[in-house]
């Protein structure tokens, strides 16, 4: 049945792009996947398409900027599946403004779903993850959280997501939980993608940027899904608090596309 047999997984933003690829990959390895997305129509279409191939994928309406909506989505997934083993925090909202033009409203538009959204989802999911012998969280960050690629609000939120990941990894580790006299533990990790071919990019732009990567192509959603699947699986049983760049060699190269992201 695969690495995720008898696992229930919730993927936020799973209707499109990277989240959809994560739902496809984990369900192909045996997971029952709930896609929690604001775009309900697309979430239902994705769930139907993936289920047609024999997987079990369901959709639930969820806006990660709304605590009640997140709580209801997690409750409905747990009620349907009877458990929750893996949370994939995949929603993120980017934008582009030079810092001098960036105002608070735009900061919140990007940072709220990207960072606070993950906080809300973890809050709702943790009690259930703690009940699971495999309980873990994988968040989708970005190389923007690691180095300067512009998009200050988005980048700061992604860097915050890294800190959330590392702090939760320690607070929910077996050592900390036992020291506090508490049962259960949860692994918490993050995948930081480089430029990935999704609807977030114009096709010609992502193709051009891809040739600047050492791997000489942009990333595909499936490249990220493979890394998420690894970290969520028992193969990563001794990995927690990891920030894993999946970036076609870009950070190692050190030439950070500065001319692309800071033109002029
Ligand atoms: N595409 C890239 O190059 C790239 C690079 C690095 C990181 N990322 C990150 O990967 C993740 C997915 O990006 P993508 O490119 O697949 O985007 P996408 O636009 O293809 O998919 C995003 C999904 O999130 C959903 N969504 C948006 N706001 C939501 C909300 N408030 N509540 C619930 N669902 C919501 C959308 O409906 C959509 O299904 C994001 O966190 C993004 O920051 C993407």
GROMACS .gro file of N, CA and C in nm, residues 96 98 143-144 146-151 195 201 208-209 212-214 250-251 253-264:
model
   93
   96UNK      N    1   0.445   4.153  -0.539
   96UNK     CA    2   0.569   4.223  -0.570
   96UNK      C    3   0.551   4.371  -0.545
   98UNK      N    4   0.820   4.712  -0.440
   98UNK     CA    5   0.945   4.761  -0.382
   98UNK      C    6   0.913   4.803  -0.240
  143UNK      N    7   1.278   2.955  -0.087
  143UNK     CA    8   1.414   3.007  -0.076
  143UNK      C    9   1.412   3.155  -0.038
  144UNK      N   10   1.296   3.222  -0.059
  144UNK     CA   11   1.284   3.362  -0.016
  144UNK      C   12   1.299   3.378   0.134
  146UNK      N   13   1.525   3.227   0.298
  146UNK     CA   14   1.665   3.194   0.328
  146UNK      C   15   1.761   3.304   0.281
  147UNK      N   16   1.732   3.363   0.165
  147UNK     CA   17   1.820   3.469   0.111
  147UNK      C   18   1.733   3.580   0.053
  148UNK      N   19   1.796   3.687   0.011
  148UNK     CA   20   1.722   3.805  -0.034
  148UNK      C   21   1.683   3.794  -0.182
  149UNK      N   22   1.554   3.765  -0.206
  149UNK     CA   23   1.500   3.763  -0.341
  149UNK      C   24   1.392   3.868  -0.358
  150UNK      N   25   1.393   3.970  -0.272
  150UNK     CA   26   1.287   4.071  -0.278
  150UNK      C   27   1.159   4.020  -0.215
  151UNK      N   28   1.045   4.081  -0.252
  151UNK     CA   29   0.914   4.043  -0.196
  151UNK      C   30   0.922   4.037  -0.044
  195UNK      N   31   1.228   2.828  -0.775
  195UNK     CA   32   1.121   2.868  -0.869
  195UNK      C   33   1.057   2.745  -0.931
  201UNK      N   34   0.347   3.179  -1.213
  201UNK     CA   35   0.442   3.240  -1.307
  201UNK      C   36   0.384   3.244  -1.447
  208UNK      N   37   1.247   3.093  -1.865
  208UNK     CA   38   1.371   3.170  -1.874
  208UNK      C   39   1.448   3.164  -1.742
  209UNK      N   40   1.377   3.184  -1.631
  209UNK     CA   41   1.444   3.181  -1.500
  209UNK      C   42   1.505   3.044  -1.475
  212UNK      N   43   1.863   2.971  -1.551
  212UNK     CA   44   1.965   3.033  -1.464
  212UNK      C   45   2.003   2.941  -1.348
  213UNK      N   46   1.925   2.836  -1.327
  213UNK     CA   47   1.953   2.742  -1.219
  213UNK      C   48   2.062   2.644  -1.261
  214UNK      N   49   2.148   2.601  -1.167
  214UNK     CA   50   2.245   2.498  -1.202
  214UNK      C   51   2.181   2.375  -1.268
  250UNK      N   52   2.048   2.634  -0.661
  250UNK     CA   53   2.062   2.780  -0.668
  250UNK      C   54   2.139   2.838  -0.548
  251UNK      N   55   2.105   2.794  -0.428
  251UNK     CA   56   2.172   2.851  -0.310
  251UNK      C   57   2.319   2.811  -0.306
  253UNK      N   58   2.503   2.764  -0.565
  253UNK     CA   59   2.568   2.841  -0.671
  253UNK      C   60   2.608   2.980  -0.622
  254UNK      N   61   2.523   3.037  -0.537
  254UNK     CA   62   2.556   3.168  -0.480
  254UNK      C   63   2.519   3.285  -0.569
  255UNK      N   64   2.485   3.258  -0.698
  255UNK     CA   65   2.442   3.369  -0.784
  255UNK      C   66   2.290   3.373  -0.775
  256UNK      N   67   2.239   3.462  -0.694
  256UNK     CA   68   2.100   3.453  -0.648
  256UNK      C   69   1.999   3.525  -0.739
  257UNK      N   70   2.026   3.531  -0.869
  257UNK     CA   71   1.932   3.593  -0.963
  257UNK      C   72   1.899   3.736  -0.922
  258UNK      N   73   1.998   3.801  -0.861
  258UNK     CA   74   1.972   3.935  -0.808
  258UNK      C   75   1.921   4.029  -0.917
  259UNK      N   76   1.975   4.014  -1.039
  259UNK     CA   77   1.933   4.104  -1.147
  259UNK      C   78   1.788   4.079  -1.187
  260UNK      N   79   1.737   3.956  -1.163
  260UNK     CA   80   1.597   3.926  -1.196
  260UNK      C   81   1.505   3.987  -1.093
  261UNK      N   82   1.542   3.971  -0.966
  261UNK     CA   83   1.449   4.010  -0.861
  261UNK      C   84   1.471   4.153  -0.811
  262UNK      N   85   1.587   4.209  -0.839
  262UNK     CA   86   1.611   4.351  -0.806
  262UNK      C   87   1.653   4.424  -0.933
  263UNK      N   88   1.563   4.435  -1.033
  263UNK     CA   89   1.603   4.498  -1.159
  263UNK      C   90   1.644   4.643  -1.137
  264UNK      N   91   1.735   4.686  -1.220
  264UNK     CA   92   1.781   4.826  -1.209
  264UNK      C   93   1.871   4.837  -1.094
   0.00000   0.00000   0.00000
